[in-house]
Coordinates of C-alpha atoms in Angstrom, one line a residue:
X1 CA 15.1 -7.8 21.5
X2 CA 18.5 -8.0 20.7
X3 CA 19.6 -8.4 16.7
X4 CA 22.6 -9.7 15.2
X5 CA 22.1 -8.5 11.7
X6 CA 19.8 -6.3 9.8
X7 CA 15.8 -7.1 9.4
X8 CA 14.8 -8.4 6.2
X9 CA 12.3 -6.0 4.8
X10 CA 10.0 -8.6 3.5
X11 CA 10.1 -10.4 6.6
X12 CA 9.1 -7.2 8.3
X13 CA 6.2 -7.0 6.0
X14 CA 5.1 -10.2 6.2
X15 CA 4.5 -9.6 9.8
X16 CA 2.6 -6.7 9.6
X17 CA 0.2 -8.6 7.2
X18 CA -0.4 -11.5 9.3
X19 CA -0.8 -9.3 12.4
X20 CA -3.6 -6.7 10.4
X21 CA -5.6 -10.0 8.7
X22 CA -4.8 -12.5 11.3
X23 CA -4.0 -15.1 9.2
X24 CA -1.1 -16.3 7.4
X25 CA -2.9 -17.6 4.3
X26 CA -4.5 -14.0 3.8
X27 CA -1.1 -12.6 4.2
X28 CA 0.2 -14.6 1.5
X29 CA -2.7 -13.9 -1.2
X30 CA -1.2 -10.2 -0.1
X31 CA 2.5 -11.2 -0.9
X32 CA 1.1 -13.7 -3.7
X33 CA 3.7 -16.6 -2.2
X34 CA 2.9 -19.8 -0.8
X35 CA 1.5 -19.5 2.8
X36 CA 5.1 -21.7 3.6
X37 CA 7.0 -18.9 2.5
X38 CA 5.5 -16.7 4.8
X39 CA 5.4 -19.2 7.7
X40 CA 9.5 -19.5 7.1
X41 CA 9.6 -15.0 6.9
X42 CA 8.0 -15.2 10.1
X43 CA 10.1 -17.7 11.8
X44 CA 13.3 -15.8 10.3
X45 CA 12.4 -12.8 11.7
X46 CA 11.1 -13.9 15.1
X47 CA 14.9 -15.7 15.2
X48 CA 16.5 -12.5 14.2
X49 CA 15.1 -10.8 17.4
X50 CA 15.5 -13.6 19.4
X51 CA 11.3 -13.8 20.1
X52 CA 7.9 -14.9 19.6
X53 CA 6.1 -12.1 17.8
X54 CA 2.9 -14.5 17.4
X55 CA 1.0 -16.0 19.4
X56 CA -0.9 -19.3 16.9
X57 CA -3.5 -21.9 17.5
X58 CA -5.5 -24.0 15.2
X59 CA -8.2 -21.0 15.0
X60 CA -6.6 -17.5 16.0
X61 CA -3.4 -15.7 15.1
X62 CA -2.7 -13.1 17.9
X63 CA -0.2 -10.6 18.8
X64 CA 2.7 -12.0 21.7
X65 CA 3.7 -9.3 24.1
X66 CA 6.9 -8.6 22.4
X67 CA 4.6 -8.7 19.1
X68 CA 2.9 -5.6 20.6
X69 CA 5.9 -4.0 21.2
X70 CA 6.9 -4.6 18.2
X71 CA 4.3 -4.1 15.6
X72 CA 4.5 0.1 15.5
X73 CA 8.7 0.1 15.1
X74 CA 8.1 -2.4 12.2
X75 CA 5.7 -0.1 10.8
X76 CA 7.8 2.9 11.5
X77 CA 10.6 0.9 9.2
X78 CA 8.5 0.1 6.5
X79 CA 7.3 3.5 6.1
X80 CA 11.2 4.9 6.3
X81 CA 11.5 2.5 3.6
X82 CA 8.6 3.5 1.3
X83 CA 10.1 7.2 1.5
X84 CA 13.9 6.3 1.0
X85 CA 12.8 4.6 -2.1
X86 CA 10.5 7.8 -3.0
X87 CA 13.5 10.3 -2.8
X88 CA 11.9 12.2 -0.4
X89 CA 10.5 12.2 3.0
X90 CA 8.5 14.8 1.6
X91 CA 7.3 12.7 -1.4
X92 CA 3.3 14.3 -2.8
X93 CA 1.0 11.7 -1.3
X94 CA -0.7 8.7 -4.2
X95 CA -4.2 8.9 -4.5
X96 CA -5.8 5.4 -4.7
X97 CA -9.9 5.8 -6.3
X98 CA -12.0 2.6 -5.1
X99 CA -15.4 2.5 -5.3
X100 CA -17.1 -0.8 -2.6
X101 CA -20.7 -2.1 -3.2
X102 CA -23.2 -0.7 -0.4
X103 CA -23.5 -4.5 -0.7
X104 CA -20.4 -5.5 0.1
X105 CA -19.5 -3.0 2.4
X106 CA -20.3 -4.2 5.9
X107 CA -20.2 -3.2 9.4
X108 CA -16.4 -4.0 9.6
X109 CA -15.7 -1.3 6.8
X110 CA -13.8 0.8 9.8
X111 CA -11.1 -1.9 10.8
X112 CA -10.2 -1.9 7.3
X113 CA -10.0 1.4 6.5
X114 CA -7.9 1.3 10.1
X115 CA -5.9 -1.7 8.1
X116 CA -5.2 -0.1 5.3
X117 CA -4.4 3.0 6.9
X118 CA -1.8 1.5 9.4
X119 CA -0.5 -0.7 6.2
X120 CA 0.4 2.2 3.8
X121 CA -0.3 5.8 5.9
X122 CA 0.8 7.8 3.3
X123 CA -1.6 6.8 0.7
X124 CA -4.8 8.8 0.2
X125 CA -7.9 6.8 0.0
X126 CA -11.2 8.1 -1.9
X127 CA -13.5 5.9 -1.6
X128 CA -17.1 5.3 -2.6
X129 CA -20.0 3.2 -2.0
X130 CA -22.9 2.9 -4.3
X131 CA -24.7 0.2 -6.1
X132 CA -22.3 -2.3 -7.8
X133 CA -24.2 -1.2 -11.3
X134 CA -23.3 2.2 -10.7
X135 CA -19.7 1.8 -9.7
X136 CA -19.1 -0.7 -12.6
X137 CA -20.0 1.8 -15.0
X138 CA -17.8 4.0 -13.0
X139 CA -14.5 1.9 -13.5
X140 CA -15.7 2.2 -17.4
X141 CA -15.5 5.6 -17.0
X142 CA -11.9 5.4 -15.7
X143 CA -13.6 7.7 -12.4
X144 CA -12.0 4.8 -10.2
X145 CA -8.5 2.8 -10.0
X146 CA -10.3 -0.1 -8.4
X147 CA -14.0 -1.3 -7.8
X148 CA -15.4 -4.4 -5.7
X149 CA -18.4 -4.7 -6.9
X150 CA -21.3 -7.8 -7.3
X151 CA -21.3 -9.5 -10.3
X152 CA -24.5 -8.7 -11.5
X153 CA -24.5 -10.1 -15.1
X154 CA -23.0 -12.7 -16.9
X155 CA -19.9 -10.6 -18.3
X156 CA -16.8 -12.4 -17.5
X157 CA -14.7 -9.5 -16.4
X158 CA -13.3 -8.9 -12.9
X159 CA -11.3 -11.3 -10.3
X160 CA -13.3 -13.1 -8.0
X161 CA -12.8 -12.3 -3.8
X162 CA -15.3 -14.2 -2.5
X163 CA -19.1 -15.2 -2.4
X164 CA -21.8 -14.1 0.3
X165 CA -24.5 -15.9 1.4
X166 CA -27.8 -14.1 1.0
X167 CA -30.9 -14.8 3.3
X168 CA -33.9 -13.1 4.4
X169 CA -33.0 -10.8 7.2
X170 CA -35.8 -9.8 9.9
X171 CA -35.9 -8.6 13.4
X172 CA -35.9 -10.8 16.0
X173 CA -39.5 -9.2 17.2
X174 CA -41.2 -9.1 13.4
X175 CA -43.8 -11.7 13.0
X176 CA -45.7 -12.4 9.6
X177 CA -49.5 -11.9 9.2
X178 CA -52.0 -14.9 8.5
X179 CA -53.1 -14.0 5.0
X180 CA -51.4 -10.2 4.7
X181 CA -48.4 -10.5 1.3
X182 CA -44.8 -10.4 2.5
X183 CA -43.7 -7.1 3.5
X184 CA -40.1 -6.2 1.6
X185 CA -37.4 -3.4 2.0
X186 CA -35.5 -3.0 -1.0
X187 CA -33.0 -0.6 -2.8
X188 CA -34.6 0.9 -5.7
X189 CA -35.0 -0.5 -9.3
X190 CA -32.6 -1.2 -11.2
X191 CA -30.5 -3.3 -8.5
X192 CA -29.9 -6.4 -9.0
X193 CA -30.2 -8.1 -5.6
X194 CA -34.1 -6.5 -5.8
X195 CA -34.3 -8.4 -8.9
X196 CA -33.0 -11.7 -8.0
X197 CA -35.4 -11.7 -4.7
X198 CA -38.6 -10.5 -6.4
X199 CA -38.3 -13.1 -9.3
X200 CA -37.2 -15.7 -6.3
X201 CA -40.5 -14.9 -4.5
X202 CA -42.1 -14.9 -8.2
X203 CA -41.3 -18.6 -8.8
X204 CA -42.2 -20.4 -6.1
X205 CA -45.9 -17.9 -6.0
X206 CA -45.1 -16.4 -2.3
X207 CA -47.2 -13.2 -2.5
X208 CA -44.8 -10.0 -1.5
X209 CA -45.6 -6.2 -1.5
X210 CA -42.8 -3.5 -1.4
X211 CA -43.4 -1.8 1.6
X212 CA -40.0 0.4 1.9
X213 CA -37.5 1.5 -1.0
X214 CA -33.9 2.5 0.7
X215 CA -31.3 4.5 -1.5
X216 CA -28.6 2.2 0.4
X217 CA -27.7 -1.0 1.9
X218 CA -27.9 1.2 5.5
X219 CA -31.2 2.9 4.7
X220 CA -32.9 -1.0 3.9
X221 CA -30.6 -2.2 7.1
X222 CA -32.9 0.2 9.6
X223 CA -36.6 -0.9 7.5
X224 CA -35.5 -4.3 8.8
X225 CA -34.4 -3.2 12.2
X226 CA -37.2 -1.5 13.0
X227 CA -39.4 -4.3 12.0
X228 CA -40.8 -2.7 9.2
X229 CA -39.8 -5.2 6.7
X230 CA -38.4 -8.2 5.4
X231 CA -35.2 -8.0 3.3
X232 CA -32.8 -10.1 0.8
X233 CA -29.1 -9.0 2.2
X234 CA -25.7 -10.7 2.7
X235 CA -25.7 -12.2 5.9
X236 CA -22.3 -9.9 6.7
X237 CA -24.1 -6.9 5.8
X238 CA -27.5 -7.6 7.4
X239 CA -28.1 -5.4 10.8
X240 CA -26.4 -6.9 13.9
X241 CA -29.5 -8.9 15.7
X242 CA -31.6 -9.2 12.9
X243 CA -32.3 -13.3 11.9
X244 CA -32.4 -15.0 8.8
X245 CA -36.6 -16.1 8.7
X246 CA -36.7 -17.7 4.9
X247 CA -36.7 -21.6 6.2
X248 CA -39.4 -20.8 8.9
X249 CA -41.5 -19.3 6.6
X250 CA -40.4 -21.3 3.7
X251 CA -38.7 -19.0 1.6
X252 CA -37.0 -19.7 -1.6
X253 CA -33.4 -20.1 -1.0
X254 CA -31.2 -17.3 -2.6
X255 CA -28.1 -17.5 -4.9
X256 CA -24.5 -17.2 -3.1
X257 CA -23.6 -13.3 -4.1
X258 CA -20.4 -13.4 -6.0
X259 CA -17.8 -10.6 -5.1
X260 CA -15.5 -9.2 -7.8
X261 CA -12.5 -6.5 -8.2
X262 CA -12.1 -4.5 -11.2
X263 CA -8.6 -3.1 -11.7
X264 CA -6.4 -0.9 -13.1
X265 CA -3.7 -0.4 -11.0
X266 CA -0.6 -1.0 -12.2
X267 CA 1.7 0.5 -9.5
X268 CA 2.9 -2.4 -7.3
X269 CA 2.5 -0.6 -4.1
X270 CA -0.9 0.4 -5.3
X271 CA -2.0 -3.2 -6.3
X272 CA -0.9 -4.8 -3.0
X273 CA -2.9 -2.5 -0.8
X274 CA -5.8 -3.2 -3.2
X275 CA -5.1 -7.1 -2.5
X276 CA -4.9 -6.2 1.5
X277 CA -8.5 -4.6 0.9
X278 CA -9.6 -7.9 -0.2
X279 CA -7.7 -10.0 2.4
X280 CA -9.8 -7.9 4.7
X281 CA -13.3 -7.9 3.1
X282 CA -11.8 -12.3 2.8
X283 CA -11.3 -12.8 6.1
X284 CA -14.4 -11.4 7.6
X285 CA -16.5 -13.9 5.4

């Protein structure tokens, strides 16, 4: 890869983002520019080293071989960067607080803690997953810099990420019984996708009886594996396997799940890893 002239930083970055999300519109909500602008960063870059770094159909957004080769030097220069601007290559390492739903956290939690991690190294990530009531009242509390948390009332704070689409997750084997109530797995009172299910079932008169109360998403995830239960869950957070059963057994339909982020970050290097967070949680909807 030979190069003429210095890399453009931003083009450097903008790389890195489309390669961790795979997509170039999720890399621009990242950057906050106009996909185009990141399409013409790419392009600039990839004629600075004389190379396809991408490899782009209609659907995917893949590493090229030189991509590969490239992707960890590019990250090794950012992160030069980040400390030349510090003052130090010894600079104390940022703490960022977040708090995720149990709801929202799914099974691809790990490739974007991996994401963020590769994205910004240096930064030390607390995080913690509870009910979105409790972490709300945690941001209150100024206990977190950040929370992405279900809307669960009708107070207009918080920037929207995304919806989920709820159904009634099962296993495969489960069967109902001829005249026996519907058997649910829920988290414990006071959350709110209990609430909205159980005044669901309510309205249309489908006879349910709680037969497992989980103190998590993961805990209610394993009543429905093991086919003790039926349960209301976001399809990206319902067990891998496990089938959606509402219209065969005629099941009210549930409410899209609507995914917010409280902030307070006010760094700028602090407030585009939070936007890569939700560029992650975005593209795995």
């Amino acid at each position: 890869m030979a190069m003429q002239k210095a890399l453009d930083l931003d083009a450097v970055r903008a790389f890195i983002l489309i390669a961790d999300l795979g997509s170039f519109t999720r890399a621009a909500e990242v950057l906050e520019v106009a996909q185009a602008a990141v399409s013409l960063k790419l392009k600039r870059l990839e004629r600075q080293l004389g190379c396809r770094l991408l490899d782009r159909t209609p659907r995917h957004v893949r590493l090229s071989g030189q991509g590969r080769e490239f992707i960890e030097p590019a990250r090794e220069l950012l992160a030069a960067h980040e400390r030349a601007v510090a003052g130090t290559s010894a600079a104390r390492p940022q703490r960022l607080t977040i708090g995720i739903s149990d709801h929202v956290a799914g099974p691809e939690l790990p490739m974007i803690l991996a994401r963020l991690n590769a994205y910004d190294p240096s930064r030390i990530i607390e995080m913690r997953i509870a009910a979105s009531r409790e972490l709300a009242a945690a941001f209150d509390q100024r206990e977190l810099d950040a929370a992405i948390v279900r809307r669960e009332d009708d107070r207009r704070r918080g920037k929207p990420l995304f919806e989920d689409r709820m159904g009634w997750f099962a296993a495969p084997t489960w069967k109902p019984r001829a005249g026996v109530p519907l058997p649910l797995a829920n988290m414990a009172a006071p959350c709110g996708v209990r609430a909205i299910a159980t005044r669901a079932l309510d309205s249309v008169g489908v006879p349910w009886t709680e037969v497992f109360v989980g103190g998590g998403v993961m805990a209610v995830g394993a009543a429905v594996s093991a086919g003790v239960a039926v349960a209301a869950l976001a399809a990206r957070v319902a067990p891998p396997g496990s089938v959606d059963v509402g219209p065969q057994l005629g099941l009210p339909a549930l409410p899209a799940s609507e995914v917010v982020v409280h902030s307070r970050l006010r760094e700028h290097r602090a407030q585009e890893l939070l936007r890569v967070l939700g560029a992650a949680f975005r593209a795995g909807t």
